[in-house]
Coordinates of C-alpha atoms in Angstrom, one line a residue:
M8 CA 39.2 -72.5 -79.3
K9 CA 36.8 -75.2 -82.1
M10 CA 39.0 -76.3 -85.0
T11 CA 37.5 -75.9 -88.2
Y12 CA 39.9 -77.3 -90.6
K13 CA 39.9 -74.1 -92.8
L14 CA 42.2 -75.4 -95.7
I15 CA 45.1 -73.2 -95.6
A16 CA 46.0 -72.6 -98.6
C17 CA 49.5 -73.6 -98.5
Y18 CA 49.1 -77.9 -99.7
V19 CA 53.0 -79.1 -100.3
C20 CA 53.6 -81.7 -102.7
C21 CA 55.7 -83.6 -102.7
C22 CA 56.4 -87.6 -103.8
M23 CA 53.6 -88.7 -102.2
T24 CA 51.3 -87.0 -104.9
A25 CA 51.9 -90.0 -106.8
A26 CA 49.1 -93.0 -108.0
F27 CA 48.8 -95.7 -106.4
T28 CA 48.6 -98.7 -109.2
S29 CA 47.4 -101.1 -106.5
C30 CA 44.6 -98.5 -105.6
S31 CA 43.3 -96.4 -107.7
N32 CA 42.7 -93.5 -107.3
F33 CA 44.0 -94.1 -104.0
L34 CA 46.2 -90.1 -104.2
D35 CA 44.0 -87.1 -103.8
E36 CA 45.2 -84.7 -106.2
Q37 CA 45.4 -81.1 -104.7
V38 CA 46.6 -77.8 -107.2
P39 CA 48.9 -75.2 -104.8
Q40 CA 48.1 -72.0 -104.9
A41 CA 51.0 -71.3 -102.9
T42 CA 54.4 -72.7 -101.9
L43 CA 56.5 -73.3 -98.6
T44 CA 59.9 -73.5 -98.8
Q45 CA 61.4 -76.7 -97.4
D46 CA 63.2 -75.2 -94.6
E47 CA 59.5 -73.2 -93.9
V48 CA 57.6 -76.7 -93.6
K49 CA 59.8 -78.1 -91.4
N50 CA 59.7 -75.0 -88.9
P51 CA 57.1 -75.6 -85.9
E52 CA 56.2 -72.1 -86.3
Y53 CA 55.0 -73.4 -90.2
I54 CA 54.5 -76.6 -89.4
D55 CA 50.5 -76.6 -88.8
N56 CA 50.4 -75.7 -92.2
V57 CA 50.5 -78.5 -93.8
L58 CA 48.8 -80.9 -91.3
I59 CA 45.5 -78.9 -90.9
S60 CA 45.2 -81.3 -94.6
A61 CA 44.9 -83.6 -92.8
Y62 CA 42.8 -82.8 -90.1
A63 CA 40.5 -81.1 -92.4
G64 CA 39.9 -84.9 -95.4
L65 CA 37.4 -86.3 -92.5
V66 CA 35.3 -83.4 -93.5
S67 CA 36.5 -82.2 -96.4
I68 CA 37.1 -86.1 -98.8
E69 CA 34.2 -88.3 -97.3
D70 CA 31.0 -87.3 -98.5
M71 CA 26.5 -88.4 -97.6
N72 CA 27.8 -91.4 -99.4
S73 CA 30.8 -92.7 -97.8
S74 CA 29.9 -91.3 -94.1
F75 CA 33.7 -91.9 -92.3
S76 CA 31.2 -92.7 -89.3
L77 CA 30.4 -95.4 -91.6
W78 CA 26.3 -95.1 -90.9
N79 CA 25.4 -96.6 -94.4
Y80 CA 27.2 -99.3 -93.5
D81 CA 25.6 -99.8 -89.6
T82 CA 22.0 -100.2 -91.6
R83 CA 23.5 -104.4 -91.9
S84 CA 22.5 -104.5 -88.0
D85 CA 18.7 -105.1 -86.8
D86 CA 19.1 -101.5 -85.2
A87 CA 18.0 -99.8 -88.5
Y88 CA 16.6 -100.3 -91.9
V89 CA 18.1 -98.7 -95.3
G90 CA 15.3 -96.6 -96.4
G91 CA 15.6 -94.1 -99.1
S92 CA 11.6 -94.0 -101.6
D93 CA 12.5 -97.3 -102.5
F94 CA 14.8 -100.3 -103.3
S95 CA 16.6 -99.3 -106.5
D96 CA 17.7 -96.0 -104.4
G97 CA 20.6 -96.8 -102.8
E98 CA 20.4 -100.8 -104.2
P99 CA 24.0 -102.1 -103.3
F100 CA 23.1 -101.0 -100.0
H101 CA 19.3 -102.5 -99.8
I102 CA 21.5 -105.1 -101.1
L103 CA 23.8 -105.7 -98.1
E104 CA 20.9 -105.3 -95.5
K105 CA 19.5 -108.6 -96.5
S106 CA 23.3 -109.8 -97.0
T107 CA 22.5 -111.1 -100.3
G108 CA 23.5 -110.5 -103.6
V109 CA 26.6 -108.2 -102.6
M110 CA 29.1 -108.5 -105.4
T111 CA 32.6 -107.3 -105.3
K112 CA 32.0 -104.4 -107.8
D113 CA 29.2 -102.7 -106.6
W114 CA 29.9 -98.9 -106.4
P115 CA 30.3 -98.8 -102.7
Y116 CA 32.9 -100.2 -101.4
N117 CA 35.6 -99.2 -103.9
D118 CA 34.5 -95.0 -102.8
I119 CA 34.5 -96.1 -99.0
W120 CA 38.3 -97.5 -99.4
N121 CA 39.6 -94.9 -101.9
R122 CA 38.5 -91.9 -99.6
F123 CA 40.0 -94.1 -96.4
Y124 CA 42.8 -94.3 -98.1
R125 CA 43.2 -90.5 -100.0
Y126 CA 42.7 -89.4 -95.7
L127 CA 45.7 -91.5 -95.2
S128 CA 48.3 -90.7 -97.9
R129 CA 47.0 -86.9 -96.0
I130 CA 48.9 -88.3 -93.0
S131 CA 52.1 -90.1 -94.7
L132 CA 52.9 -87.4 -96.0
S133 CA 52.6 -85.1 -93.1
L134 CA 54.6 -87.8 -90.9
D135 CA 57.1 -87.3 -93.9
I136 CA 57.8 -84.1 -93.5
L137 CA 57.5 -84.5 -89.9
A138 CA 60.2 -86.7 -89.8
D139 CA 62.6 -84.4 -91.5
A140 CA 62.1 -81.4 -89.0
D141 CA 63.4 -81.0 -85.4
Q142 CA 62.6 -84.1 -82.7
A143 CA 64.2 -82.8 -80.3
N144 CA 61.1 -80.0 -80.5
A145 CA 57.5 -80.0 -78.8
T146 CA 55.5 -78.9 -80.8
I147 CA 57.1 -80.9 -83.6
Q148 CA 57.1 -84.6 -81.2
Q149 CA 53.2 -84.0 -80.7
R150 CA 51.1 -83.1 -84.0
T151 CA 53.1 -86.0 -85.1
A152 CA 51.8 -87.8 -81.6
E153 CA 48.1 -86.5 -83.3
M154 CA 48.6 -87.8 -87.2
K155 CA 49.7 -91.0 -85.4
F156 CA 46.4 -90.8 -83.9
L157 CA 44.8 -89.8 -87.3
R158 CA 46.3 -92.6 -88.9
A159 CA 45.1 -95.7 -86.3
Y160 CA 41.5 -93.8 -87.1
G161 CA 41.7 -94.7 -91.0
H162 CA 43.1 -97.6 -90.0
F163 CA 40.8 -99.5 -87.6
Q164 CA 37.7 -97.7 -89.2
L165 CA 39.0 -99.8 -93.2
K166 CA 40.3 -102.5 -91.0
R167 CA 36.3 -102.5 -89.4
L168 CA 34.3 -102.8 -93.1
F169 CA 37.1 -104.7 -95.4
K170 CA 39.0 -107.2 -92.4
K171 CA 42.3 -107.1 -95.4
I172 CA 43.8 -104.3 -95.5
P173 CA 47.3 -103.0 -97.0
F174 CA 48.7 -101.0 -94.3
V175 CA 49.8 -97.0 -95.0
N176 CA 53.1 -97.2 -92.2
K177 CA 56.1 -96.6 -93.5
P178 CA 58.1 -94.0 -93.5
N179 CA 59.1 -91.7 -96.7
M180 CA 57.6 -95.1 -99.0
Q181 CA 57.8 -94.8 -103.0
E182 CA 56.2 -95.6 -105.4
D183 CA 57.1 -99.3 -105.4
D184 CA 56.4 -99.4 -102.2
Y185 CA 53.0 -99.3 -102.4
N186 CA 52.9 -101.1 -105.7
N187 CA 54.3 -104.6 -103.6
L188 CA 51.9 -103.0 -100.8
S189 CA 49.5 -106.7 -99.1
N190 CA 46.9 -106.9 -97.2
T191 CA 47.4 -109.6 -95.6
E192 CA 51.7 -108.8 -94.6
Y193 CA 50.0 -109.3 -91.1
T194 CA 47.9 -111.6 -89.5
N195 CA 44.0 -110.1 -88.3
D196 CA 45.6 -110.0 -84.9
E197 CA 48.5 -108.5 -85.7
G198 CA 46.6 -106.3 -87.7
W199 CA 45.7 -104.9 -84.7
Q200 CA 48.7 -105.1 -83.4
Q201 CA 49.7 -101.4 -85.5
I202 CA 47.5 -99.5 -84.7
I203 CA 47.7 -99.8 -81.3
N204 CA 51.4 -99.4 -81.7
D205 CA 50.2 -96.3 -83.0
L206 CA 48.3 -94.9 -80.8
E207 CA 50.4 -96.1 -78.0
D208 CA 52.8 -93.7 -79.7
A209 CA 50.8 -91.4 -79.6
Y210 CA 49.5 -92.0 -76.1
A211 CA 53.3 -91.3 -74.6
V212 CA 53.0 -87.7 -75.9
L213 CA 49.1 -86.1 -76.1
P214 CA 48.5 -83.8 -73.9
T215 CA 45.6 -83.9 -71.1
T216 CA 44.0 -80.0 -73.1
Q217 CA 44.6 -79.2 -76.1
P218 CA 43.6 -75.4 -76.3
E219 CA 41.7 -76.4 -80.1
K220 CA 38.9 -78.6 -80.3
G221 CA 39.2 -81.5 -82.3
R222 CA 43.0 -82.0 -81.3
P223 CA 43.2 -85.6 -80.0
T224 CA 44.2 -85.5 -76.0
K225 CA 45.3 -88.3 -73.6
A226 CA 42.1 -89.4 -72.5
A227 CA 41.0 -89.8 -76.1
C228 CA 43.8 -91.7 -77.0
A229 CA 43.5 -93.5 -74.3
A230 CA 39.5 -94.6 -75.4
F231 CA 40.9 -95.1 -78.7
L232 CA 43.3 -97.7 -77.1
A233 CA 40.7 -99.1 -75.7
K234 CA 38.1 -99.5 -78.2
V235 CA 41.1 -101.1 -79.9
Y236 CA 42.4 -104.0 -77.8
L237 CA 38.5 -104.8 -77.1
Y238 CA 38.7 -105.4 -80.7
K239 CA 42.0 -107.4 -81.1
A240 CA 40.5 -109.2 -78.0
Y241 CA 38.0 -111.3 -79.7
R242 CA 40.4 -113.0 -82.1
Q243 CA 39.8 -114.1 -85.8
D244 CA 42.9 -115.3 -86.7
D245 CA 41.4 -118.5 -89.1
A246 CA 41.8 -116.7 -92.8
N247 CA 39.2 -119.5 -93.5
S248 CA 36.8 -118.7 -90.8
N249 CA 35.6 -115.2 -89.2
Q250 CA 35.0 -116.7 -86.2
V251 CA 35.9 -116.0 -83.5
T252 CA 38.3 -118.7 -81.3
S253 CA 38.7 -117.0 -78.0
V254 CA 38.6 -114.5 -76.4
N255 CA 42.0 -112.9 -75.2
E256 CA 42.9 -111.9 -71.0
D257 CA 45.8 -110.1 -71.2
D258 CA 44.3 -107.7 -73.7
L259 CA 40.8 -107.6 -71.9
K260 CA 43.3 -106.4 -68.9
K261 CA 44.4 -103.7 -71.5
V262 CA 41.2 -102.7 -72.0
L263 CA 41.1 -101.6 -68.2
E264 CA 44.7 -100.2 -68.4
Y265 CA 43.6 -97.7 -70.7
T266 CA 39.5 -97.2 -69.1
S267 CA 40.7 -96.2 -65.8
A268 CA 39.2 -93.0 -63.8
S269 CA 42.2 -92.4 -63.0
I270 CA 42.7 -91.2 -67.4
Y271 CA 39.2 -89.1 -67.6
N272 CA 39.5 -86.5 -64.8
G273 CA 37.1 -83.6 -65.9
Y274 CA 35.1 -85.8 -67.8
A275 CA 31.3 -87.7 -67.1
L276 CA 28.6 -88.3 -68.6
E277 CA 26.3 -84.8 -69.9
S278 CA 23.0 -85.3 -67.7
D279 CA 20.5 -85.7 -70.7
L280 CA 21.9 -88.1 -73.0
H281 CA 20.9 -85.5 -76.0
N282 CA 23.4 -83.1 -75.1
N283 CA 26.1 -84.8 -77.3
F284 CA 23.7 -84.3 -80.5
R285 CA 22.9 -80.8 -80.2
P286 CA 24.3 -78.2 -82.5
E287 CA 24.8 -74.8 -80.1
E288 CA 28.4 -73.8 -79.2
Q289 CA 27.6 -74.3 -74.9
Y290 CA 26.8 -78.1 -76.0
E291 CA 29.5 -78.7 -78.4
N292 CA 32.8 -80.3 -77.2
G293 CA 30.6 -81.3 -73.7
K294 CA 31.8 -83.4 -70.9
E295 CA 31.5 -86.6 -72.5
S296 CA 32.9 -85.7 -75.2
L297 CA 35.8 -87.1 -75.5
W298 CA 36.7 -86.2 -79.3
A299 CA 34.5 -85.2 -82.4
I300 CA 35.3 -84.6 -85.5
Q301 CA 35.2 -80.6 -85.7
Y302 CA 32.3 -79.1 -88.0
S303 CA 31.9 -75.5 -88.9
R304 CA 29.9 -72.7 -90.5
N305 CA 30.3 -68.9 -91.4
D306 CA 33.8 -69.2 -92.1
G307 CA 34.4 -67.8 -95.0
T308 CA 33.8 -70.6 -97.7
T309 CA 31.1 -70.6 -99.4
W310 CA 28.6 -73.1 -96.9
G311 CA 31.5 -73.7 -94.3
N312 CA 33.3 -77.0 -93.6
L313 CA 29.1 -78.1 -92.7
N314 CA 28.6 -82.1 -92.1
F315 CA 26.9 -83.2 -95.4
S316 CA 27.7 -87.4 -94.5
Y317 CA 24.1 -87.2 -92.7
R318 CA 22.5 -85.2 -95.0
L319 CA 20.7 -88.3 -97.0
I320 CA 18.9 -89.3 -93.0
V321 CA 17.0 -86.2 -93.2
P322 CA 13.6 -87.0 -93.7
C323 CA 10.6 -86.3 -95.3
I324 CA 9.2 -82.8 -92.9
P325 CA 5.9 -81.9 -94.3
K326 CA 6.2 -78.1 -94.6
V327 CA 10.0 -77.8 -94.5
H328 CA 12.2 -80.2 -96.2
D329 CA 9.4 -82.5 -98.1
A330 CA 13.1 -84.2 -99.8
G331 CA 14.7 -85.4 -97.8
C332 CA 16.2 -88.7 -98.6
D333 CA 14.7 -90.5 -95.6
F334 CA 18.0 -92.8 -95.2
Y335 CA 18.8 -94.6 -92.1
K336 CA 15.5 -95.6 -90.5
P337 CA 15.4 -97.4 -87.4
S338 CA 14.0 -100.9 -87.0
I339 CA 10.8 -101.4 -85.1
N340 CA 12.8 -104.1 -83.9
L341 CA 15.0 -102.2 -82.4
V342 CA 12.4 -99.5 -81.1
N343 CA 10.6 -102.2 -79.0
A344 CA 13.9 -103.0 -77.5
Y345 CA 13.7 -100.3 -75.1
R346 CA 10.2 -101.7 -73.8
T347 CA 10.4 -103.0 -70.2
T348 CA 9.2 -104.7 -67.2
A349 CA 7.9 -103.7 -65.0
D350 CA 11.1 -103.0 -62.7
G351 CA 12.2 -100.6 -65.3
L352 CA 14.8 -103.2 -66.9
P353 CA 15.3 -104.6 -71.2
V354 CA 12.4 -107.6 -71.9
F355 CA 15.0 -109.5 -72.8
D356 CA 13.1 -112.2 -74.8
N357 CA 10.2 -111.8 -72.1
A358 CA 9.0 -109.4 -75.1
P359 CA 5.2 -108.5 -74.7
A360 CA 3.2 -109.4 -77.9
A361 CA 2.7 -106.1 -79.2
D362 CA 5.0 -103.3 -81.0
Y363 CA 5.8 -100.4 -78.8
T364 CA 3.6 -97.4 -80.1
V365 CA 3.4 -94.5 -78.5
G366 CA 0.0 -94.4 -76.4
S367 CA 0.2 -97.8 -74.9
A368 CA 0.6 -98.9 -71.7
Q369 CA 4.3 -100.8 -72.1
T370 CA 6.5 -99.0 -70.4
V371 CA 10.0 -98.0 -72.2
D372 CA 13.1 -95.9 -71.3
P373 CA 13.8 -93.0 -72.2
R374 CA 16.3 -92.9 -73.7
L375 CA 13.8 -94.1 -76.5
F376 CA 12.4 -90.7 -77.7
V377 CA 16.5 -89.5 -78.0
T378 CA 17.2 -91.8 -80.3
V379 CA 14.7 -92.6 -82.7
G380 CA 11.1 -89.9 -83.6
V381 CA 8.5 -92.4 -82.8
P382 CA 5.4 -91.8 -84.0
G383 CA 2.7 -89.2 -81.5
T384 CA 5.5 -87.4 -80.8
P385 CA 8.1 -83.9 -82.3
Y386 CA 10.9 -84.5 -84.9
M387 CA 13.5 -83.3 -83.1
F388 CA 11.2 -82.3 -80.0
N389 CA 9.7 -79.5 -81.5
P390 CA 6.4 -79.4 -80.9
N391 CA 5.8 -77.9 -84.5
F392 CA 6.7 -80.9 -86.2
M393 CA 4.8 -83.7 -84.9
V394 CA 6.2 -86.7 -86.4
S395 CA 3.1 -89.5 -87.7
Q396 CA 2.2 -92.3 -89.5
T397 CA 1.8 -91.2 -92.5
N398 CA 3.0 -90.9 -95.5
T399 CA 4.1 -87.5 -95.7
W400 CA 6.8 -88.5 -93.2
S401 CA 7.7 -91.4 -95.5
R402 CA 9.8 -90.9 -98.2
S403 CA 9.1 -94.5 -98.9
G404 CA 5.4 -94.5 -98.3
G405 CA 5.5 -96.9 -95.3
K406 CA 7.8 -99.7 -96.9
Y407 CA 10.5 -98.6 -94.0
G408 CA 8.3 -97.8 -91.5
Y409 CA 7.9 -94.1 -89.8
F410 CA 10.7 -94.7 -87.9
V411 CA 13.3 -91.5 -88.2
S412 CA 16.7 -91.4 -86.9
L413 CA 17.2 -88.4 -84.0
K414 CA 21.2 -88.4 -83.2
Q415 CA 22.1 -87.4 -86.4
N416 CA 19.1 -84.8 -87.9
V417 CA 18.8 -80.8 -85.9
D418 CA 15.9 -79.2 -85.3
P419 CA 14.1 -77.2 -88.5
A420 CA 13.7 -74.1 -86.1
L421 CA 17.7 -73.9 -86.8
T422 CA 17.3 -73.6 -89.7
D423 CA 20.3 -70.3 -91.2
S424 CA 21.8 -70.5 -88.0
Y425 CA 23.1 -74.9 -87.3
L426 CA 21.5 -75.8 -90.1
F427 CA 21.7 -74.5 -94.3
V428 CA 19.9 -75.7 -97.1
C429 CA 22.6 -76.5 -99.8
D430 CA 21.5 -77.9 -103.0
N431 CA 18.6 -77.7 -101.5
Q432 CA 19.2 -80.7 -99.0
W433 CA 20.4 -80.1 -95.6
A434 CA 24.0 -80.1 -93.7
S435 CA 25.4 -79.1 -90.5
S436 CA 27.9 -77.3 -88.8
M437 CA 27.0 -80.6 -85.8
N438 CA 30.4 -82.6 -84.9
R439 CA 29.8 -86.1 -84.8
V440 CA 31.3 -87.4 -81.2
V441 CA 33.6 -90.1 -82.4
L442 CA 34.5 -91.4 -79.1
R443 CA 32.9 -90.6 -75.7
Y444 CA 32.7 -91.4 -72.0
A445 CA 29.3 -93.3 -71.8
D446 CA 31.6 -95.9 -74.4
V447 CA 34.2 -95.8 -72.1
L448 CA 32.4 -97.3 -69.5
L449 CA 30.7 -100.0 -71.6
M450 CA 34.2 -101.1 -72.7
R451 CA 35.3 -102.0 -69.1
A452 CA 32.2 -103.6 -68.6
E453 CA 32.7 -105.9 -70.8
A454 CA 36.1 -106.1 -69.9
L455 CA 35.0 -106.8 -66.5
A456 CA 33.2 -109.6 -68.0
Q457 CA 34.7 -111.3 -70.1
L458 CA 38.0 -111.5 -67.1
G459 CA 34.5 -113.0 -64.5
Q460 CA 34.1 -109.5 -62.1
T461 CA 30.2 -109.3 -63.1
T462 CA 29.9 -107.4 -60.4
E463 CA 32.3 -104.7 -61.5
A464 CA 30.5 -104.8 -64.4
I465 CA 27.4 -104.1 -63.1
A466 CA 28.2 -101.5 -61.3
L467 CA 29.2 -99.4 -64.3
V468 CA 26.2 -100.5 -66.1
N469 CA 24.1 -99.2 -63.7
Q470 CA 25.9 -95.8 -63.9
V471 CA 25.0 -95.9 -67.7
R472 CA 21.1 -96.1 -66.3
G473 CA 21.2 -93.9 -63.9
R474 CA 21.8 -90.9 -66.3
A475 CA 18.7 -92.6 -68.5
A476 CA 17.1 -93.6 -65.5
A477 CA 17.4 -89.5 -64.1
M478 CA 16.1 -88.2 -68.0
A479 CA 12.8 -89.3 -66.7
T480 CA 12.7 -86.1 -65.3
N481 CA 15.0 -84.1 -66.1
S482 CA 16.4 -83.9 -69.7
I483 CA 14.5 -82.6 -72.9
V484 CA 12.2 -85.5 -73.3
S485 CA 10.9 -85.1 -69.8
N486 CA 7.3 -84.4 -70.1
Y487 CA 6.6 -86.9 -72.5
P488 CA 4.1 -88.9 -70.2
N489 CA 1.7 -85.9 -69.3
K490 CA 1.9 -85.1 -73.2
Y491 CA 2.0 -87.5 -74.8
G492 CA 1.5 -90.5 -73.4
V493 CA 4.4 -92.7 -72.9
H494 CA 5.5 -94.5 -69.9
Y495 CA 8.6 -94.3 -67.9
A496 CA 10.0 -97.3 -66.3
I497 CA 13.5 -97.7 -66.1
G498 CA 15.2 -99.3 -62.8
K499 CA 19.3 -100.5 -62.3
Y500 CA 20.1 -104.7 -61.6
S501 CA 20.5 -105.5 -58.6
G502 CA 21.6 -108.8 -57.4
S503 CA 24.3 -111.1 -58.7
Y504 CA 24.6 -112.7 -61.8
S505 CA 26.8 -114.9 -63.9
K506 CA 29.0 -114.3 -66.5
E507 CA 26.7 -115.2 -69.5
Q508 CA 24.3 -112.9 -67.9
T509 CA 26.6 -110.2 -67.2
L510 CA 27.5 -110.5 -70.9
Q511 CA 24.2 -110.9 -72.2
I512 CA 23.5 -107.6 -69.8
V513 CA 26.7 -105.0 -71.4
K514 CA 25.4 -106.0 -75.3
T515 CA 21.8 -105.0 -74.4
E516 CA 23.1 -102.4 -72.6
R517 CA 25.4 -101.3 -75.3
R518 CA 22.4 -101.1 -77.8
L519 CA 20.3 -99.2 -76.1
E520 CA 23.4 -96.0 -75.0
L521 CA 24.6 -96.5 -78.3
A522 CA 21.7 -96.7 -80.3
M523 CA 22.1 -95.2 -84.2
E524 CA 25.4 -94.4 -83.6
S525 CA 27.0 -97.1 -86.2
E526 CA 28.6 -99.1 -83.4
R527 CA 25.9 -102.5 -83.8
F528 CA 27.2 -104.4 -86.8
F529 CA 30.0 -104.1 -85.5
D530 CA 29.5 -104.9 -82.3
L531 CA 27.5 -108.0 -83.4
V532 CA 31.4 -109.3 -85.4
R533 CA 33.4 -108.5 -83.1
W534 CA 31.4 -110.9 -80.5
G535 CA 31.1 -114.0 -82.7
D536 CA 27.0 -113.0 -82.6
V537 CA 26.6 -111.4 -85.7
A538 CA 25.1 -114.8 -87.7
T539 CA 22.9 -115.5 -85.5
V540 CA 21.3 -112.4 -84.5
L541 CA 20.3 -111.2 -87.9
N542 CA 18.9 -114.7 -89.2
R543 CA 16.7 -113.9 -86.3
F544 CA 16.1 -110.2 -86.8
Y545 CA 15.8 -112.0 -90.7
S546 CA 13.0 -114.4 -89.5
T547 CA 10.8 -111.7 -87.1
E548 CA 11.4 -108.8 -88.8
S549 CA 11.0 -109.9 -92.4
E550 CA 6.8 -110.8 -91.5
K551 CA 6.3 -107.0 -90.5
M552 CA 8.6 -106.3 -93.6
N553 CA 8.6 -107.8 -96.7
F554 CA 11.7 -105.9 -98.1
L555 CA 13.7 -108.8 -95.5
D556 CA 12.4 -111.2 -97.3
G557 CA 14.6 -113.6 -98.8
S558 CA 17.7 -112.1 -96.6
L559 CA 20.0 -114.6 -95.2
F560 CA 23.0 -113.5 -93.2
T561 CA 26.1 -116.4 -94.8
A562 CA 28.6 -117.3 -91.4
N563 CA 31.8 -116.5 -92.8
K564 CA 31.4 -114.6 -95.5
N565 CA 29.2 -111.5 -94.3
E566 CA 31.3 -110.0 -91.6
Y567 CA 33.4 -108.3 -93.9
L568 CA 33.1 -106.5 -96.9
P569 CA 34.8 -107.6 -100.1
V570 CA 37.9 -106.1 -101.0
P571 CA 37.0 -104.2 -103.5
F572 CA 37.4 -105.8 -107.8
E573 CA 38.9 -103.1 -108.6
Q574 CA 41.9 -103.1 -105.8
I575 CA 41.6 -107.0 -106.4
A576 CA 42.7 -106.1 -110.3
A577 CA 45.3 -103.3 -109.5
S578 CA 47.2 -104.9 -107.2
N579 CA 50.2 -107.0 -109.2
G580 CA 48.4 -109.9 -107.2
H581 CA 49.9 -108.7 -103.6
Y582 CA 46.0 -108.6 -102.4
T583 CA 44.0 -111.8 -101.1
Q584 CA 40.1 -112.1 -100.9
N585 CA 37.9 -112.0 -97.8
C586 CA 37.2 -115.8 -97.3
G587 CA 33.6 -116.8 -98.7
Q588 CA 34.1 -117.2 -101.7
W589 CA 33.4 -114.0 -102.9

């Protein structure tokens, strides 16, 4: 049974609906449509009527400009350009992708900050209500674990964005508690630990399976724990710097603990990467999906609880949707990253001079065509919509190129079944997979590589590459060589590699496997590679995409967003700005 997050008309109000004075519009104001008595609220029979509001926040609080997937902020990476019609369309994001001229008053930062804290306020309310219920009841214990998992998700995304954040993690907080919150109560390392504490509490209680898809399981929690421990391992605890000063072995060992194969019984890689990004019921919540945000259609609401957070990513589709907003455009650099050598390995520094184009003799990894719509191939694998290097496929007239993102989009042939035109823009019922099994394998490979266990790390990378290799003959894109003149070559790594070589292999594989899933920029920051990689990207890419002229990534500043001016001003002096002389 899929959990639709449809809001039940019994949202319970309490003192939590008072606004944070240190965060403007911090809490989401709700109008009660019905009431429950205090005793009924505490009854396990009714408790889900309250908690569903927290789950619903994953869908109803975010929007296309502040997607909880953070795709808007992955445009800072070398994987994607912002896109749109021109440089004034979503201007703060264009400024952000160049890493220059970013201002603390730019509206997107305060918007995403407020939306995540509105979401966290619902969870705090739910946890306070759960705390007054029968703690010996198994349902109450499990729902408390679920709320802690959701709270960890909100804090994790905020911390990746802003680094210095206030944690809303204490019971029964009153107005004075909110007014006195500090965003430096914890060091960077201690901040990650607060998220881990919630997840470890949840892991001890969550079941191995859930009857309703969308509720986290023990395996989902383990994957999330592994991810947070991996972030924590790369220490950035100098208050005046964002540099990685060390990599902690104890944290890496925790990554291995929570990626142990014994935890993930029943989970595996899909035979085709594309299966993770399909809206049809037979593909949603598949064997690779550990936890996904659930969207729905035909649920009695006007548009259903559709995914509106990706609607800006829909391109212009001739004779179908000429008004596509065409944001989150895959970069030339990303497309070139899928080129392979004769033995099927990434080209690394031995790249051919020419950029990849369909019809060339260059060989590529099949995952390219599941990730990027390349001119000369079908949009969303439908030959009725062939992507071309013409302005009919580019809202900007080619300023941001002609590549389009595929993982967030749906075949136009599924309009009115899984894809819907809402207010002249498209939205879909396709789930957003937050944690998938391929990520677990690659996180484990990274931890092993850092610990010097290179053979084991390479074996896991080869497992992911094995799926990619099989896609050459059995996938949605397996007919591309015959139909569109592309050439596949993808092989596995053999032989022995040093620790440094193995880490580079793992990092490259993460990029190829998880591209356009909003991980790349945050990976680069976590590794301490971001300034080097992006300034090299600006130098080479600006020769082809002149809107990147003048771009410069400033280390110890641009790794994180500034704490929004509005929040600093309203914090009664309790908030501290990130380093970088904002």
